[in-house]
PDB file of C-alpha atoms and ligand atoms in Angstrom:
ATOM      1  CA  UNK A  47       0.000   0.000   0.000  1.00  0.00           C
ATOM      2  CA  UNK A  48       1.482   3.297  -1.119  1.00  0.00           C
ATOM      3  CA  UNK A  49       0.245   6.655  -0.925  1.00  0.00           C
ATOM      4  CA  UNK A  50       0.649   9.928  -2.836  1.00  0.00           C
ATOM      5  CA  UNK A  51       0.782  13.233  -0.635  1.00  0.00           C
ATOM      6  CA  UNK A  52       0.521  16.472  -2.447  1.00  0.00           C
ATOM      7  CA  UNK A  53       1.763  19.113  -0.129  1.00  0.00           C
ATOM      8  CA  UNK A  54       1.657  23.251   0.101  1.00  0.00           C
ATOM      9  CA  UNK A  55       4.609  24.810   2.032  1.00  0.00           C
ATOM     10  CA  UNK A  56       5.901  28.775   2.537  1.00  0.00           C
ATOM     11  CA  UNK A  57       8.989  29.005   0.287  1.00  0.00           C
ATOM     12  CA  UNK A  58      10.447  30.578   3.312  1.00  0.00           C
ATOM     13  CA  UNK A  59      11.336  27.475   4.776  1.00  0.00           C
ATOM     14  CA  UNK A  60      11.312  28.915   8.723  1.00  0.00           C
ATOM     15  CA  UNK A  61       8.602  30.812   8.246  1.00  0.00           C
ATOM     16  CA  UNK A  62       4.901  30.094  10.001  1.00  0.00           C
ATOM     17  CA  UNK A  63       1.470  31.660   9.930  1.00  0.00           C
ATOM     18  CA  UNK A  64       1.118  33.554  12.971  1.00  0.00           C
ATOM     19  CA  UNK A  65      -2.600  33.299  12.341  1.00  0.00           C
ATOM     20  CA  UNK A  66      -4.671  29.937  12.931  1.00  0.00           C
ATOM     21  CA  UNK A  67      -4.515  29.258   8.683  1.00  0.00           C
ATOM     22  CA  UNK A  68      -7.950  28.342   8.400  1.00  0.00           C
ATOM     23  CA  UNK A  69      -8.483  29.974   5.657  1.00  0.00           C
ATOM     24  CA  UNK A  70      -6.138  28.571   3.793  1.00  0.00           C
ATOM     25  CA  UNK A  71      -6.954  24.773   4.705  1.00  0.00           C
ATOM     26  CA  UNK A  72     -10.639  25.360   3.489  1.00  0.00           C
ATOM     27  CA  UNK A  73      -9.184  26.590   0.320  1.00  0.00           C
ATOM     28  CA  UNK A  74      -7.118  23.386   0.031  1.00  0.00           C
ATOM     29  CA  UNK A  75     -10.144  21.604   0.687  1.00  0.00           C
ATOM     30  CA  UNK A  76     -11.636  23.155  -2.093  1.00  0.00           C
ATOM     31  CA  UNK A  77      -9.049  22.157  -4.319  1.00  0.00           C
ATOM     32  CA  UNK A  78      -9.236  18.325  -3.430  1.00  0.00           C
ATOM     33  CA  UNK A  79     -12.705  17.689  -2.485  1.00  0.00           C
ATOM     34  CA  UNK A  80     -11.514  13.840  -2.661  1.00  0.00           C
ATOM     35  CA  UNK A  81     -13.399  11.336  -4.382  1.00  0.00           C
ATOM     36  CA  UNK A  82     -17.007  11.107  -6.191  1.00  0.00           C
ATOM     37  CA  UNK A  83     -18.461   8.693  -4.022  1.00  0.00           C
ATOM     38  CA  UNK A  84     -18.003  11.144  -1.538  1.00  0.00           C
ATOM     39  CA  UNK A  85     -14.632  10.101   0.668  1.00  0.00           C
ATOM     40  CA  UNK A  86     -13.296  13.096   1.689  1.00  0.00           C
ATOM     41  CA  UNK A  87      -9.533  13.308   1.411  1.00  0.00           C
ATOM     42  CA  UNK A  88      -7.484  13.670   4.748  1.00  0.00           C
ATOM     43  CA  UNK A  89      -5.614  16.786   5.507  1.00  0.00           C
ATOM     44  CA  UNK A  90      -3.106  17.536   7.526  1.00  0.00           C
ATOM     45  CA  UNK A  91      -1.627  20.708   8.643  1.00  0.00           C
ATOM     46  CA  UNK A  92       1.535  20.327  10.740  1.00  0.00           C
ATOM     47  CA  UNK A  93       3.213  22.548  12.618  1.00  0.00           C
ATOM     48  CA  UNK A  94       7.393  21.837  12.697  1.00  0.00           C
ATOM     49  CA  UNK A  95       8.786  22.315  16.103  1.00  0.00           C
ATOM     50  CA  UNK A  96      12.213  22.255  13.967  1.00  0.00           C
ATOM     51  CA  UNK A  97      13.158  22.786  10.534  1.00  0.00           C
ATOM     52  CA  UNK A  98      11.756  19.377   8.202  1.00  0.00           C
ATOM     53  CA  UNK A  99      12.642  18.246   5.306  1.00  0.00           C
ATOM     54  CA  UNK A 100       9.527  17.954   2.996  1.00  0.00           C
ATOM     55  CA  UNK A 101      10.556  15.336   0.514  1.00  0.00           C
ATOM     56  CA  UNK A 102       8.989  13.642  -2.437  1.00  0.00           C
ATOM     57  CA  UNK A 103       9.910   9.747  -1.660  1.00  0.00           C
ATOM     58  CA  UNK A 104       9.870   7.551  -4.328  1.00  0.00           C
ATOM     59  CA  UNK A 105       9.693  10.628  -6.943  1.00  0.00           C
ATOM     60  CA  UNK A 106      12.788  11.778  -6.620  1.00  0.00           C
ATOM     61  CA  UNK A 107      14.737  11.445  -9.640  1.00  0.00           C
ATOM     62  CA  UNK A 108      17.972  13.034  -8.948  1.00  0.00           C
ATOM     63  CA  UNK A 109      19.647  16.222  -7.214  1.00  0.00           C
ATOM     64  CA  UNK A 110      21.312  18.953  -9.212  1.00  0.00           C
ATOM     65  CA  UNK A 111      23.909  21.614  -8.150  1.00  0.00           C
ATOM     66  CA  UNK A 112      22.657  25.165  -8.123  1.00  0.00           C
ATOM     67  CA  UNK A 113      26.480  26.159  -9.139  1.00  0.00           C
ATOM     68  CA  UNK A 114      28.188  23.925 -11.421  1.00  0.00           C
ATOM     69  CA  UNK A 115      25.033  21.522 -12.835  1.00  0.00           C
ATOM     70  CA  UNK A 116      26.488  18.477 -11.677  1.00  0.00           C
ATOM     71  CA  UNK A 117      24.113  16.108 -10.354  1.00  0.00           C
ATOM     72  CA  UNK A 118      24.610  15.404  -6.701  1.00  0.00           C
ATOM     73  CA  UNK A 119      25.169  11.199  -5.343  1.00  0.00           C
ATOM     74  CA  UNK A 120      21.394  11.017  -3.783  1.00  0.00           C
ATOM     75  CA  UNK A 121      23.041   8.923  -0.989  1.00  0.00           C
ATOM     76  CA  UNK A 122      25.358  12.146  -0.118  1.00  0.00           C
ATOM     77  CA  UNK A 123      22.037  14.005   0.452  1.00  0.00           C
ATOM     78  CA  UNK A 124      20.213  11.039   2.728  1.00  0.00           C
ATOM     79  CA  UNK A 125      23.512  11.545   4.719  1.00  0.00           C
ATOM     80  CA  UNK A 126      23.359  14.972   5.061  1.00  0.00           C
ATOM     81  CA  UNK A 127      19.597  14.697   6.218  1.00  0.00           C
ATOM     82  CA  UNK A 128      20.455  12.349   8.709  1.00  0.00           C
ATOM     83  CA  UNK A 129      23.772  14.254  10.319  1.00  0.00           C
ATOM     84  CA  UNK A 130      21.005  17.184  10.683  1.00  0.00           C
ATOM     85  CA  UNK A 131      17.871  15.582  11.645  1.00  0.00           C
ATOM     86  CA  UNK A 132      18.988  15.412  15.665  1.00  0.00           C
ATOM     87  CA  UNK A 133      19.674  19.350  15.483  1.00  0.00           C
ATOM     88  CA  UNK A 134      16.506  20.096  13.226  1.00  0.00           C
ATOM     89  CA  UNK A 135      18.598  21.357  10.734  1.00  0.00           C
ATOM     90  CA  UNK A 136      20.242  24.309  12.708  1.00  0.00           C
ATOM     91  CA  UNK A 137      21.990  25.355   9.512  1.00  0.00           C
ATOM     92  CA  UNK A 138      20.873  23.982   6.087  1.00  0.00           C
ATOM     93  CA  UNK A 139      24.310  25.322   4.838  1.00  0.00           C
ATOM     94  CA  UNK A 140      26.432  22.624   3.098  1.00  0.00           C
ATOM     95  CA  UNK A 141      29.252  22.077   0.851  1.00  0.00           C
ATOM     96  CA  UNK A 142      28.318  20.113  -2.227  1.00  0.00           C
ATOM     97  CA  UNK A 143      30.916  17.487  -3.142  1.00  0.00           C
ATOM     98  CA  UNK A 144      30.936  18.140  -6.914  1.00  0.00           C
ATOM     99  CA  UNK A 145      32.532  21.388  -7.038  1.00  0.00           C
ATOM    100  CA  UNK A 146      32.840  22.655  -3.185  1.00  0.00           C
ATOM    101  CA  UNK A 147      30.607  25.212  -3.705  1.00  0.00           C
ATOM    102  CA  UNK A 148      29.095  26.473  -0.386  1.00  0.00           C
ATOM    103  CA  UNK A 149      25.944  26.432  -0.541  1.00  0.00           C
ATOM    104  CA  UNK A 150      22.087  25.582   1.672  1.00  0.00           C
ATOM    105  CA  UNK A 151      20.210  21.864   1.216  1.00  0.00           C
ATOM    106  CA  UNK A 152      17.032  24.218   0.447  1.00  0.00           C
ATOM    107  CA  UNK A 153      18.923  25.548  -2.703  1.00  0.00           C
ATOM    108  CA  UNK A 154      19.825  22.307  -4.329  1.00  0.00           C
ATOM    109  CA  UNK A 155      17.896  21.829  -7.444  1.00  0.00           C
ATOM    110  CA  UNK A 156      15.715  19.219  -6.794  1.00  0.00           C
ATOM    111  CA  UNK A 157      13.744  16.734  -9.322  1.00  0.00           C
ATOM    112  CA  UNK A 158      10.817  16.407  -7.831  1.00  0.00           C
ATOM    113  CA  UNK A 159      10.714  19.255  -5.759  1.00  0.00           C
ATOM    114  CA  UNK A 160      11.460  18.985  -2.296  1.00  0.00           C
ATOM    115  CA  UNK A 161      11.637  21.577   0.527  1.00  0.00           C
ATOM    116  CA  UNK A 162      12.208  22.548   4.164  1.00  0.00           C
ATOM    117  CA  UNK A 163       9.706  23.419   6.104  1.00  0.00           C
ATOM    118  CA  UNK A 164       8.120  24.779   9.550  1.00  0.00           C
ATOM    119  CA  UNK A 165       4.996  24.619   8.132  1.00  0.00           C
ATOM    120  CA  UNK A 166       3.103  22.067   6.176  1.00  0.00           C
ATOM    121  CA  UNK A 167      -0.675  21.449   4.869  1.00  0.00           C
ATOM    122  CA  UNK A 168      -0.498  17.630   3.378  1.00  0.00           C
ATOM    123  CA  UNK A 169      -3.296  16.308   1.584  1.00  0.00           C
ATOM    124  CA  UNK A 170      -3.233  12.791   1.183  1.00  0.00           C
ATOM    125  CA  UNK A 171      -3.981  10.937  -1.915  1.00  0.00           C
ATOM    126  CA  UNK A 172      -5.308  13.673  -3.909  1.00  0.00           C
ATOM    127  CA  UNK A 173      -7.166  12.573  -6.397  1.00  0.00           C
ATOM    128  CA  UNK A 174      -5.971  15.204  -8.240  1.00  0.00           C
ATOM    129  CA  UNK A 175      -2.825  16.756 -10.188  1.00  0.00           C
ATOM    130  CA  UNK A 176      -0.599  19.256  -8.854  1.00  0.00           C
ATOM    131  CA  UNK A 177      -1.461  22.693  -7.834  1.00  0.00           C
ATOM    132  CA  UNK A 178      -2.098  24.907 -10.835  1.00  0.00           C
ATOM    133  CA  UNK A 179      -0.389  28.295 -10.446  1.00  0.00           C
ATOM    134  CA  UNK A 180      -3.787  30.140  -9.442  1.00  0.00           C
ATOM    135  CA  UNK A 181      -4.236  27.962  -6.705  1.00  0.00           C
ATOM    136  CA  UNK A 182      -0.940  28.301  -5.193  1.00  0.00           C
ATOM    137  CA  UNK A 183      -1.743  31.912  -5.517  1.00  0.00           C
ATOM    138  CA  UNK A 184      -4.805  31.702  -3.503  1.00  0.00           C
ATOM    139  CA  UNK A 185      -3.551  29.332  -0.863  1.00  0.00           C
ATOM    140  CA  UNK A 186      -0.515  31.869  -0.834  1.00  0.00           C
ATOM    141  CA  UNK A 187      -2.887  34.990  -0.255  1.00  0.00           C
ATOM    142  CA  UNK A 188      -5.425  32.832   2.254  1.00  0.00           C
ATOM    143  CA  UNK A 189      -1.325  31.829   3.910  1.00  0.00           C
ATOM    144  CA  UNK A 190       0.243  35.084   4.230  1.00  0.00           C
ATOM    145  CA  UNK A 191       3.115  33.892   2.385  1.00  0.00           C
ATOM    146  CA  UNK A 192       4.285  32.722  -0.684  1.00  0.00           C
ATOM    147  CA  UNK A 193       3.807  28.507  -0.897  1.00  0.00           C
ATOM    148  CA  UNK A 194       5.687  26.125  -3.357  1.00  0.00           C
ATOM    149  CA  UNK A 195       4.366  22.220  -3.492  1.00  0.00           C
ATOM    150  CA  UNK A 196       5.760  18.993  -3.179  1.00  0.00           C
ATOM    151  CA  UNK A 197       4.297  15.678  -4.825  1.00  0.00           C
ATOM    152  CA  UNK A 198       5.490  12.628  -2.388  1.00  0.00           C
ATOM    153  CA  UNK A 199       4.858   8.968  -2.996  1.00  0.00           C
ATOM    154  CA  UNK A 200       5.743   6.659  -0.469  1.00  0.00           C
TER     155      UNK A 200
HETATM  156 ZN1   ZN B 456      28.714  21.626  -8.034  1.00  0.00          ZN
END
């Protein structure tokens, strides 16, 4: 059993809503009213104590430098994750191995997209494709901040 999780966070990736983000969660729930038959899809919005990484799973493809364009060893990055999950990511800043460039895990060019994140409203199994850019738009404006989204399977 596998599931697909289509997920809206702030591009920011410490920033939260200072406001209860109602607003925006009924607009997500407009966007995937879940199935015909009339099974709602589940929604979660999570507060991060620390930094998280948001990642796609199974959808990732492969991990590109933002300096040179060299594609980065997807077991490097699963290494870096783990050295940082016991401080919650206290710095995302990291030296990539293909060039040496100093740079931040959040700026890594990543195919799918993944993110870091504070703040997170999940939607699980869809039903749906991603996020068109108008509705990023309005979860952004219901949000208070720009949002970018992340397609997970797992
Ligand atoms: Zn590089």
């Amino acid at each position: 059993m596998s599931d697909d999780v289509l997920s809206a966070i702030p591009t920011a990736p410490h920033w939260q809503p200072e406001q209860a983000p109602e607003r925006a969660a009924s607009i997500v729930e407009e966007l995937a009213p879940g199935l015909p038959n009339g099974i709602d899809v589940e929604i979660d919005i999570t507060w991060h104590d620390a930094l998280t990484v948001v990642d796609c799973g199974q959808n990732l493809q492969k991990i590109g430098c933002p300096q040179c364009g060299a594609s980065i060893d997807t077991d490097w990055w699963a290494d870096q994750l783990e050295a940082h999950y016991d401080d919650g990511f206290a710095t995302l800043a990291v030296v990539v191995p293909c060039c040496g460039a100093a740079t931040s895990l959040d700026a890594l060019v990543y195919d799918w997209s993944c993110g870091f994140a504070r703040f997170e409203i999940a939607v699980w199994n869809p039903e749906r494709a991603w996020f068109s850019d108008e509705e990023l738009t309005a979860i952004a404006d219901a949000l208070g901040h720009p949002v970018m989204q992340i397609r997970a399977h797992i």
